[in-house]
Each structure stands twice: as C-alpha cells, then as structure tokens.
JSON list of C-alpha atoms in Angstrom, two decimals:
[
{"chain": "A", "resi": 24, "resn": "MET", "atom": "CA", "xyz": [0.00, 0.10, -0.01]},
{"chain": "A", "resi": 25, "resn": "VAL", "atom": "CA", "xyz": [2.87, 2.27, 0.96]},
{"chain": "A", "resi": 26, "resn": "ASN", "atom": "CA", "xyz": [4.40, 1.83, -2.60]},
{"chain": "A", "resi": 27, "resn": "TYR", "atom": "CA", "xyz": [1.23, 2.60, -4.43]},
{"chain": "A", "resi": 28, "resn": "ILE", "atom": "CA", "xyz": [1.09, 5.93, -2.32]},
{"chain": "A", "resi": 29, "resn": "PHE", "atom": "CA", "xyz": [4.63, 6.56, -3.50]},
{"chain": "A", "resi": 30, "resn": "LEU", "atom": "CA", "xyz": [3.92, 5.95, -7.00]},
{"chain": "A", "resi": 31, "resn": "GLY", "atom": "CA", "xyz": [0.79, 8.32, -6.70]},
{"chain": "A", "resi": 32, "resn": "ILE", "atom": "CA", "xyz": [3.18, 11.07, -5.33]},
{"chain": "A", "resi": 33, "resn": "LEU", "atom": "CA", "xyz": [5.82, 10.68, -8.02]},
{"chain": "A", "resi": 34, "resn": "GLN", "atom": "CA", "xyz": [3.15, 10.65, -10.81]},
{"chain": "A", "resi": 35, "resn": "GLY", "atom": "CA", "xyz": [1.89, 14.08, -9.09]},
{"chain": "A", "resi": 36, "resn": "ILE", "atom": "CA", "xyz": [5.44, 15.35, -9.09]},
{"chain": "A", "resi": 37, "resn": "PHE", "atom": "CA", "xyz": [6.42, 14.33, -12.63]},
{"chain": "A", "resi": 38, "resn": "GLU", "atom": "CA", "xyz": [3.27, 14.99, -14.24]},
{"chain": "A", "resi": 39, "resn": "TRP", "atom": "CA", "xyz": [3.80, 18.82, -14.52]},
{"chain": "A", "resi": 40, "resn": "ILE", "atom": "CA", "xyz": [7.62, 18.47, -15.20]},
{"chain": "A", "resi": 41, "resn": "PRO", "atom": "CA", "xyz": [8.56, 17.98, -19.10]},
{"chain": "A", "resi": 42, "resn": "ILE", "atom": "CA", "xyz": [9.64, 14.46, -18.71]},
{"chain": "A", "resi": 43, "resn": "SER", "atom": "CA", "xyz": [7.68, 11.18, -19.08]},
{"chain": "A", "resi": 44, "resn": "SER", "atom": "CA", "xyz": [5.78, 10.75, -15.85]},
{"chain": "A", "resi": 45, "resn": "GLU", "atom": "CA", "xyz": [4.46, 7.63, -17.32]},
{"chain": "A", "resi": 46, "resn": "GLY", "atom": "CA", "xyz": [8.01, 6.29, -17.62]},
{"chain": "A", "resi": 47, "resn": "ILE", "atom": "CA", "xyz": [9.20, 7.18, -14.33]},
{"chain": "A", "resi": 48, "resn": "VAL", "atom": "CA", "xyz": [6.20, 5.49, -12.67]},
{"chain": "A", "resi": 49, "resn": "ALA", "atom": "CA", "xyz": [6.71, 2.57, -14.93]},
{"chain": "A", "resi": 50, "resn": "LEU", "atom": "CA", "xyz": [10.31, 2.12, -13.88]},
{"chain": "A", "resi": 51, "resn": "ALA", "atom": "CA", "xyz": [9.58, 2.68, -10.19]},
{"chain": "A", "resi": 52, "resn": "SER", "atom": "CA", "xyz": [6.51, 0.29, -10.07]},
{"chain": "A", "resi": 53, "resn": "HIS", "atom": "CA", "xyz": [8.74, -2.40, -11.89]},
{"chain": "A", "resi": 54, "resn": "PHE", "atom": "CA", "xyz": [11.54, -2.02, -9.52]},
{"chain": "A", "resi": 55, "resn": "LEU", "atom": "CA", "xyz": [9.50, -1.45, -6.14]},
{"chain": "A", "resi": 56, "resn": "ILE", "atom": "CA", "xyz": [6.37, -3.43, -6.60]},
{"chain": "A", "resi": 57, "resn": "LYS", "atom": "CA", "xyz": [7.44, -5.88, -9.33]},
{"chain": "A", "resi": 58, "resn": "GLU", "atom": "CA", "xyz": [4.21, -4.97, -11.07]},
{"chain": "A", "resi": 59, "resn": "ALA", "atom": "CA", "xyz": [3.36, -7.18, -14.06]},
{"chain": "A", "resi": 60, "resn": "ASN", "atom": "CA", "xyz": [2.16, -4.42, -16.18]},
{"chain": "A", "resi": 61, "resn": "PRO", "atom": "CA", "xyz": [3.52, -1.27, -14.96]},
{"chain": "A", "resi": 62, "resn": "ILE", "atom": "CA", "xyz": [1.99, 0.76, -18.03]},
{"chain": "A", "resi": 63, "resn": "ASP", "atom": "CA", "xyz": [-1.52, -0.05, -16.68]},
{"chain": "A", "resi": 64, "resn": "LEU", "atom": "CA", "xyz": [-0.65, 1.25, -13.32]},
{"chain": "A", "resi": 65, "resn": "ALA", "atom": "CA", "xyz": [0.79, 4.46, -14.69]},
{"chain": "A", "resi": 66, "resn": "LEU", "atom": "CA", "xyz": [-2.36, 5.02, -16.83]},
{"chain": "A", "resi": 67, "resn": "PHE", "atom": "CA", "xyz": [-4.56, 4.39, -13.77]},
{"chain": "A", "resi": 68, "resn": "LEU", "atom": "CA", "xyz": [-2.60, 6.98, -11.97]},
{"chain": "A", "resi": 69, "resn": "HIS", "atom": "CA", "xyz": [-3.29, 9.62, -14.72]},
{"chain": "A", "resi": 70, "resn": "LEU", "atom": "CA", "xyz": [-6.83, 9.48, -13.45]},
{"chain": "A", "resi": 71, "resn": "GLY", "atom": "CA", "xyz": [-5.74, 11.39, -10.61]},
{"chain": "A", "resi": 72, "resn": "THR", "atom": "CA", "xyz": [-4.15, 13.97, -12.74]},
{"chain": "A", "resi": 73, "resn": "PHE", "atom": "CA", "xyz": [-7.21, 14.05, -14.98]},
{"chain": "A", "resi": 74, "resn": "SER", "atom": "CA", "xyz": [-9.36, 14.84, -11.82]},
{"chain": "A", "resi": 75, "resn": "ALA", "atom": "CA", "xyz": [-7.14, 17.53, -10.39]},
{"chain": "A", "resi": 76, "resn": "VAL", "atom": "CA", "xyz": [-7.12, 19.29, -14.09]},
{"chain": "A", "resi": 77, "resn": "MET", "atom": "CA", "xyz": [-10.81, 19.09, -14.32]},
{"chain": "A", "resi": 78, "resn": "ILE", "atom": "CA", "xyz": [-11.23, 20.64, -10.80]},
{"chain": "A", "resi": 79, "resn": "TYR", "atom": "CA", "xyz": [-8.80, 23.32, -11.49]},
{"chain": "A", "resi": 80, "resn": "PHE", "atom": "CA", "xyz": [-10.25, 24.14, -14.84]},
{"chain": "A", "resi": 81, "resn": "ARG", "atom": "CA", "xyz": [-13.65, 23.78, -13.77]},
{"chain": "A", "resi": 82, "resn": "LYS", "atom": "CA", "xyz": [-14.73, 27.34, -14.86]},
{"chain": "A", "resi": 83, "resn": "ASP", "atom": "CA", "xyz": [-13.37, 27.18, -18.39]},
{"chain": "A", "resi": 84, "resn": "TRP", "atom": "CA", "xyz": [-15.06, 23.62, -18.79]},
{"chain": "A", "resi": 85, "resn": "ARG", "atom": "CA", "xyz": [-18.22, 25.35, -17.43]},
{"chain": "A", "resi": 86, "resn": "LYS", "atom": "CA", "xyz": [-17.91, 27.95, -20.08]},
{"chain": "A", "resi": 87, "resn": "VAL", "atom": "CA", "xyz": [-17.08, 25.34, -22.89]},
{"chain": "A", "resi": 88, "resn": "LEU", "atom": "CA", "xyz": [-19.98, 23.15, -21.92]},
{"chain": "A", "resi": 89, "resn": "LEU", "atom": "CA", "xyz": [-22.52, 26.05, -21.71]},
{"chain": "A", "resi": 90, "resn": "LEU", "atom": "CA", "xyz": [-21.27, 27.12, -25.02]},
{"chain": "A", "resi": 91, "resn": "LYS", "atom": "CA", "xyz": [-19.97, 30.50, -23.86]},
{"chain": "A", "resi": 92, "resn": "ASN", "atom": "CA", "xyz": [-16.74, 30.02, -25.49]},
{"chain": "A", "resi": 93, "resn": "PRO", "atom": "CA", "xyz": [-17.36, 28.68, -28.81]},
{"chain": "A", "resi": 94, "resn": "SER", "atom": "CA", "xyz": [-13.83, 29.02, -30.28]},
{"chain": "A", "resi": 95, "resn": "LEU", "atom": "CA", "xyz": [-12.25, 27.04, -27.40]},
{"chain": "A", "resi": 96, "resn": "LEU", "atom": "CA", "xyz": [-15.12, 24.24, -27.96]},
{"chain": "A", "resi": 97, "resn": "ARG", "atom": "CA", "xyz": [-14.08, 24.31, -31.80]},
{"chain": "A", "resi": 98, "resn": "PHE", "atom": "CA", "xyz": [-10.38, 23.93, -30.97]},
{"chain": "A", "resi": 99, "resn": "LEU", "atom": "CA", "xyz": [-11.12, 21.10, -28.49]},
{"chain": "A", "resi": 100, "resn": "ILE", "atom": "CA", "xyz": [-13.07, 19.11, -31.09]},
{"chain": "A", "resi": 101, "resn": "MET", "atom": "CA", "xyz": [-10.65, 19.75, -33.66]},
{"chain": "A", "resi": 102, "resn": "ALA", "atom": "CA", "xyz": [-7.58, 18.70, -31.54]},
{"chain": "A", "resi": 103, "resn": "THR", "atom": "CA", "xyz": [-9.42, 15.51, -30.45]},
{"chain": "A", "resi": 104, "resn": "VAL", "atom": "CA", "xyz": [-10.40, 14.61, -34.12]},
{"chain": "A", "resi": 105, "resn": "ILE", "atom": "CA", "xyz": [-6.90, 15.19, -35.18]},
{"chain": "A", "resi": 106, "resn": "SER", "atom": "CA", "xyz": [-5.23, 13.31, -32.30]},
{"chain": "A", "resi": 107, "resn": "LEU", "atom": "CA", "xyz": [-7.79, 10.50, -32.92]},
{"chain": "A", "resi": 108, "resn": "ALA", "atom": "CA", "xyz": [-7.09, 10.35, -36.66]},
{"chain": "A", "resi": 109, "resn": "ILE", "atom": "CA", "xyz": [-3.39, 10.24, -36.15]},
{"chain": "A", "resi": 110, "resn": "GLY", "atom": "CA", "xyz": [-3.02, 8.24, -33.01]},
{"chain": "A", "resi": 111, "resn": "TYR", "atom": "CA", "xyz": [-5.34, 5.35, -33.46]},
{"chain": "A", "resi": 112, "resn": "PRO", "atom": "CA", "xyz": [-3.78, 3.84, -36.37]},
{"chain": "A", "resi": 113, "resn": "PHE", "atom": "CA", "xyz": [-0.28, 4.25, -34.25]},
{"chain": "A", "resi": 114, "resn": "TYR", "atom": "CA", "xyz": [-1.92, 2.47, -31.21]},
{"chain": "A", "resi": 115, "resn": "LYS", "atom": "CA", "xyz": [-3.25, -0.31, -33.18]},
{"chain": "A", "resi": 116, "resn": "LEU", "atom": "CA", "xyz": [0.04, -0.79, -34.94]},
{"chain": "A", "resi": 117, "resn": "ILE", "atom": "CA", "xyz": [2.11, -0.62, -31.52]},
{"chain": "A", "resi": 118, "resn": "SER", "atom": "CA", "xyz": [-0.08, -2.68, -29.51]},
{"chain": "A", "resi": 119, "resn": "GLN", "atom": "CA", "xyz": [-0.09, -5.65, -31.98]},
{"chain": "A", "resi": 120, "resn": "ALA", "atom": "CA", "xyz": [3.74, -5.40, -32.71]},
{"chain": "A", "resi": 121, "resn": "ALA", "atom": "CA", "xyz": [5.47, -3.89, -29.85]},
{"chain": "A", "resi": 122, "resn": "THR", "atom": "CA", "xyz": [6.25, -5.55, -26.28]},
{"chain": "A", "resi": 123, "resn": "GLY", "atom": "CA", "xyz": [8.64, -4.53, -23.40]},
{"chain": "A", "resi": 124, "resn": "ALA", "atom": "CA", "xyz": [11.93, -3.09, -24.85]},
{"chain": "A", "resi": 125, "resn": "ILE", "atom": "CA", "xyz": [10.46, -2.58, -28.47]},
{"chain": "A", "resi": 126, "resn": "LEU", "atom": "CA", "xyz": [7.68, -0.28, -26.83]},
{"chain": "A", "resi": 127, "resn": "LEU", "atom": "CA", "xyz": [10.33, 1.52, -24.87]},
{"chain": "A", "resi": 128, "resn": "LEU", "atom": "CA", "xyz": [12.23, 2.11, -27.69]},
{"chain": "A", "resi": 129, "resn": "ILE", "atom": "CA", "xyz": [9.32, 3.57, -29.72]},
{"chain": "A", "resi": 130, "resn": "VAL", "atom": "CA", "xyz": [8.37, 5.87, -26.99]},
{"chain": "A", "resi": 131, "resn": "GLY", "atom": "CA", "xyz": [12.09, 7.12, -26.67]},
{"chain": "A", "resi": 132, "resn": "LEU", "atom": "CA", "xyz": [12.04, 7.97, -30.26]},
{"chain": "A", "resi": 133, "resn": "GLY", "atom": "CA", "xyz": [8.82, 9.80, -30.06]},
{"chain": "A", "resi": 134, "resn": "LEU", "atom": "CA", "xyz": [10.06, 11.92, -27.39]},
{"chain": "A", "resi": 135, "resn": "PHE", "atom": "CA", "xyz": [13.43, 12.46, -28.99]},
{"chain": "A", "resi": 136, "resn": "LEU", "atom": "CA", "xyz": [11.51, 13.59, -32.20]},
{"chain": "A", "resi": 137, "resn": "THR", "atom": "CA", "xyz": [9.00, 15.90, -30.46]},
{"chain": "A", "resi": 138, "resn": "ALA", "atom": "CA", "xyz": [12.16, 17.60, -28.73]},
{"chain": "A", "resi": 139, "resn": "TYR", "atom": "CA", "xyz": [13.99, 18.23, -31.91]},
{"chain": "A", "resi": 140, "resn": "ALA", "atom": "CA", "xyz": [10.93, 19.16, -33.93]},
{"chain": "A", "resi": 141, "resn": "ASN", "atom": "CA", "xyz": [10.47, 22.04, -31.68]},
{"chain": "A", "resi": 142, "resn": "LYS", "atom": "CA", "xyz": [14.14, 23.15, -32.05]},
{"chain": "A", "resi": 143, "resn": "PHE", "atom": "CA", "xyz": [13.88, 22.77, -35.93]},
{"chain": "A", "resi": 144, "resn": "ARG", "atom": "CA", "xyz": [10.68, 24.80, -36.15]},
{"chain": "A", "resi": 145, "resn": "ASN", "atom": "CA", "xyz": [12.51, 27.77, -34.02]},
{"chain": "A", "resi": 146, "resn": "PHE", "atom": "CA", "xyz": [15.23, 27.19, -36.63]},
{"chain": "A", "resi": 147, "resn": "LEU", "atom": "CA", "xyz": [13.13, 27.89, -39.50]},
{"chain": "A", "resi": 148, "resn": "GLY", "atom": "CA", "xyz": [11.71, 30.76, -37.78]},
{"chain": "A", "resi": 149, "resn": "LEU", "atom": "CA", "xyz": [8.26, 29.48, -37.62]},
{"chain": "A", "resi": 150, "resn": "GLY", "atom": "CA", "xyz": [8.11, 30.00, -33.59]},
{"chain": "A", "resi": 151, "resn": "GLN", "atom": "CA", "xyz": [5.07, 28.70, -31.67]},
{"chain": "A", "resi": 152, "resn": "ILE", "atom": "CA", "xyz": [2.72, 27.50, -34.22]}
]
C-alpha cells in the first residue's frame, strides 16, 4: 500500500515536469512493486491527474459546456479529432507489434523527435505555431 502511495506522489510530481511521468512511474513500479504491467498502473494513476485538471479548470469547462466560449470548443473538438485520426492507427500498430523493449524504444524515439521538432521549428523561424 505504501508503495502505491509513493507511486501516486511520483506521478503527481512528474506530471507537471516536461519529462515522461509514465516512464518514471513504470520504472519505479517495476523495481518497487514488481508490477506485471507497470504501464497499466501508470495509466490508472493518470485518472488522478485528470481529476485534478478538471477541478482546477472547472470554470473554463463550464464555459465550454454552456457554449459561452465557442472558439475553445471548436479548438478542443478539432484537436481531439486530429489526435484520434493520427494516434489510433499508431496505437493499433504498436499494440499488435510492440512488447517491452520495443515499446520503450518507440516511446523514446517519439520523445526524441518531438524535442527536436520544436528546435527545428524555431530554426526555421516558425516560432510557436
């Protein structure tokens, strides 16, 4: 029980730092608890993060749900649709082909590419698009 509380605290700390909180929690749960599937535990811990975000931004969500901020609603819908269209095929591909080390390699490569994509965008003078 204490180990799970510790993992929850780790998740709470590392979620707001620009590193992979899922990776940190997965590693910690693998070594501390010998969890069979540490990714499932890390995803479960994200429910707490989701709840905290929903509570913190409750006024903004109320505006969106009451249609008082239609531009934000449009943005959220478009971002969700695009993320689903791009992410779901990758999810299906990875879930069928990847296990353990392969999945870790794919996630690491994705993090590496996103870090350098931002620098490349700044190099081209595109700034924050």
